[in-house]
């Protein structure tokens, strides 16, 4: 079965679009066939492109995320995706609440996939300065790399 991964943050305009982009790049490098998407637990930014600061950090790292549009997590996501990956604990807790009884997706925290960083959040950069987005990119890249390697090994 082809793995499918949904990355989830709060607004789907900063962290999860960057995680989606970093993971897609990593999967391409590893020649891993995978379905990737992202969503937010909140609905404030539905239909919007990623935050300009997120678009800028992606561009600095060679990835164009300008065509992505924010959407909110829905019950069907818990059946459609094999993996639903939260960017922080608050969003993971909300996902556990939102998951329908027949959910099949495996829920996790992105940095749980990184040895030595289990339980750590990818900090919300929205209310901070531009440097925060560089840290976000670093964190989601490390997480995406570990997750892609795990999926390739099939564990
Ligand atoms: P994200 O960042 O969850 O990484 O997309 C945020 C985006 C918007 C808001 C908070 C965090 N907001 O409060 O609107």
Short mmCIF file of C-alpha atoms and ligand atoms in Angstrom, two decimals:
data_model
loop_
_atom_site.label_atom_id
_atom_site.label_comp_id
_atom_site.label_asym_id
_atom_site.label_seq_id
_atom_site.Cartn_x
_atom_site.Cartn_y
_atom_site.Cartn_z
CA UNK A 1 0.00 0.00 0.00
CA UNK A 2 1.23 3.50 -0.85
CA UNK A 3 1.67 5.49 2.37
CA UNK A 4 -0.25 8.75 2.61
CA UNK A 5 0.68 11.48 5.04
CA UNK A 6 -1.36 14.48 6.22
CA UNK A 7 0.56 17.14 8.17
CA UNK A 8 -1.55 19.18 10.57
CA UNK A 9 -0.93 22.46 12.40
CA UNK A 10 -3.33 25.14 13.61
CA UNK A 11 -3.82 27.45 10.63
CA UNK A 12 -2.39 25.41 7.70
CA UNK A 13 -0.54 28.53 6.53
CA UNK A 14 2.86 28.23 8.27
CA UNK A 15 4.15 24.93 9.68
CA UNK A 16 2.13 22.21 7.94
CA UNK A 17 2.55 23.58 4.38
CA UNK A 18 6.30 23.72 5.06
CA UNK A 19 6.24 20.16 6.43
CA UNK A 20 4.28 19.06 3.34
CA UNK A 21 6.85 20.68 1.04
CA UNK A 22 9.87 19.33 2.94
CA UNK A 23 8.40 15.82 3.02
CA UNK A 24 7.56 15.87 -0.68
CA UNK A 25 11.17 16.86 -1.44
CA UNK A 26 12.55 14.15 0.81
CA UNK A 27 10.26 11.48 -0.69
CA UNK A 28 11.39 12.53 -4.17
CA UNK A 29 15.04 12.23 -3.14
CA UNK A 30 14.42 8.74 -1.73
CA UNK A 31 12.21 7.74 -4.68
CA UNK A 32 9.50 6.94 -2.15
CA UNK A 33 6.01 6.80 -3.64
CA UNK A 34 3.73 8.64 -1.26
CA UNK A 35 0.62 10.86 -1.12
CA UNK A 36 1.12 14.11 0.83
CA UNK A 37 -1.21 16.86 1.99
CA UNK A 38 -1.62 19.30 4.88
CA UNK A 39 -4.51 20.80 6.84
CA UNK A 40 -5.28 22.90 9.92
CA UNK A 41 -7.32 22.10 13.01
CA UNK A 42 -8.59 25.71 12.86
CA UNK A 43 -10.65 27.21 10.04
CA UNK A 44 -9.65 30.91 10.10
CA UNK A 45 -7.42 30.77 7.03
CA UNK A 46 -9.31 28.29 4.82
CA UNK A 47 -8.71 29.03 1.13
CA UNK A 48 -5.68 31.24 1.78
CA UNK A 49 -2.17 30.66 0.40
CA UNK A 50 0.65 30.05 2.90
CA UNK A 51 1.83 33.01 5.00
CA UNK A 52 4.25 35.18 2.92
CA UNK A 53 7.03 34.42 5.43
CA UNK A 54 6.47 30.67 4.95
CA UNK A 55 6.49 31.12 1.17
CA UNK A 56 9.74 33.08 1.48
CA UNK A 57 11.58 30.50 3.59
CA UNK A 58 10.45 27.73 1.24
CA UNK A 59 11.68 29.75 -1.74
CA UNK A 60 15.04 30.35 -0.05
CA UNK A 61 15.30 26.58 0.21
CA UNK A 62 14.36 25.95 -3.40
CA UNK A 63 10.67 25.06 -3.01
CA UNK A 64 7.62 26.94 -4.32
CA UNK A 65 4.60 26.55 -2.01
CA UNK A 66 2.61 29.51 -3.40
CA UNK A 67 -0.06 27.30 -5.02
CA UNK A 68 -1.04 25.59 -1.74
CA UNK A 69 -4.35 26.62 -0.14
CA UNK A 70 -5.35 26.16 3.48
CA UNK A 71 -8.06 23.71 4.42
CA UNK A 72 -9.44 22.34 7.67
CA UNK A 73 -9.10 18.73 8.85
CA UNK A 74 -12.23 16.65 8.24
CA UNK A 75 -13.35 13.23 9.56
CA UNK A 76 -12.67 11.49 6.22
CA UNK A 77 -8.97 12.44 6.57
CA UNK A 78 -8.64 9.89 9.37
CA UNK A 79 -9.63 7.11 6.96
CA UNK A 80 -8.06 8.43 3.78
CA UNK A 81 -4.53 8.92 5.14
CA UNK A 82 -2.36 6.19 6.63
CA UNK A 83 -0.51 8.77 8.75
CA UNK A 84 -1.80 12.00 10.30
CA UNK A 85 1.16 13.93 11.70
CA UNK A 86 0.67 16.87 14.08
CA UNK A 87 3.19 19.66 14.38
CA UNK A 88 2.60 20.20 18.12
CA UNK A 89 0.86 18.68 21.15
CA UNK A 90 -2.17 20.97 21.11
CA UNK A 91 -2.94 19.97 17.56
CA UNK A 92 -2.30 16.29 18.34
CA UNK A 93 -4.75 16.51 21.27
CA UNK A 94 -7.34 18.16 19.01
CA UNK A 95 -6.81 15.48 16.35
CA UNK A 96 -7.44 12.77 18.94
CA UNK A 97 -10.72 14.52 19.82
CA UNK A 98 -11.75 14.95 16.18
CA UNK A 99 -10.91 11.38 15.09
CA UNK A 100 -14.06 9.39 14.23
CA UNK A 101 -14.61 5.95 15.76
CA UNK A 102 -13.64 4.23 12.49
CA UNK A 103 -10.37 6.16 12.06
CA UNK A 104 -7.58 4.04 10.61
CA UNK A 105 -4.78 6.63 10.37
CA UNK A 106 -1.82 6.40 12.72
CA UNK A 107 -1.55 9.66 14.68
CA UNK A 108 1.83 11.02 15.72
CA UNK A 109 3.84 14.14 16.47
CA UNK A 110 6.30 15.07 13.71
CA UNK A 111 9.38 15.21 15.95
CA UNK A 112 8.48 11.85 17.54
CA UNK A 113 10.02 10.44 14.36
CA UNK A 114 13.38 12.05 15.17
CA UNK A 115 15.66 10.20 17.56
CA UNK A 116 16.32 12.34 20.65
CA UNK A 117 13.54 14.82 19.86
CA UNK A 118 10.53 12.70 20.81
CA UNK A 119 7.68 14.74 22.31
CA UNK A 120 9.02 18.08 21.10
CA UNK A 121 6.77 20.53 19.25
CA UNK A 122 7.58 22.45 16.09
CA UNK A 123 7.09 25.93 17.59
CA UNK A 124 4.41 28.18 16.16
CA UNK A 125 6.23 30.95 14.21
CA UNK A 126 3.09 32.98 13.35
CA UNK A 127 3.41 35.68 16.02
CA UNK A 128 7.23 35.82 15.93
CA UNK A 129 9.82 37.30 13.57
CA UNK A 130 11.29 36.00 10.30
CA UNK A 131 14.01 34.01 12.10
CA UNK A 132 11.29 31.79 13.52
CA UNK A 133 10.48 30.59 10.02
CA UNK A 134 14.08 29.49 9.45
CA UNK A 135 13.82 27.41 12.62
CA UNK A 136 10.50 26.00 11.41
CA UNK A 137 12.11 25.00 8.12
CA UNK A 138 15.00 23.31 9.95
CA UNK A 139 12.63 21.40 12.23
CA UNK A 140 10.22 20.26 9.54
CA UNK A 141 13.12 19.19 7.32
CA UNK A 142 14.62 17.03 10.05
CA UNK A 143 11.20 15.54 10.83
CA UNK A 144 10.33 14.96 7.18
CA UNK A 145 13.66 13.24 6.55
CA UNK A 146 13.25 10.83 9.47
CA UNK A 147 9.64 10.06 8.61
CA UNK A 148 10.45 9.42 4.94
CA UNK A 149 13.31 7.08 5.92
CA UNK A 150 11.00 5.20 8.30
CA UNK A 151 8.32 4.80 5.63
CA UNK A 152 10.92 3.57 3.16
CA UNK A 153 12.01 0.94 5.67
CA UNK A 154 8.31 0.23 6.20
CA UNK A 155 8.47 0.44 10.02
P1 LIG B 1 0.36 27.51 11.68
O1 LIG B 1 0.51 29.00 12.26
O2 LIG B 1 -0.53 26.79 12.65
O3 LIG B 1 1.75 27.01 11.69
O4 LIG B 1 -0.25 27.66 10.30
C1 LIG B 1 -0.56 29.80 12.65
C2 LIG B 1 -1.32 30.43 11.69
C3 LIG B 1 -2.37 31.24 12.08
C4 LIG B 1 -2.65 31.41 13.42
C5 LIG B 1 -1.88 30.76 14.38
C6 LIG B 1 -0.85 29.96 13.98
N1 LIG B 1 -3.69 32.29 13.82
O5 LIG B 1 -3.86 32.49 15.03
O6 LIG B 1 -4.43 32.81 12.96
#
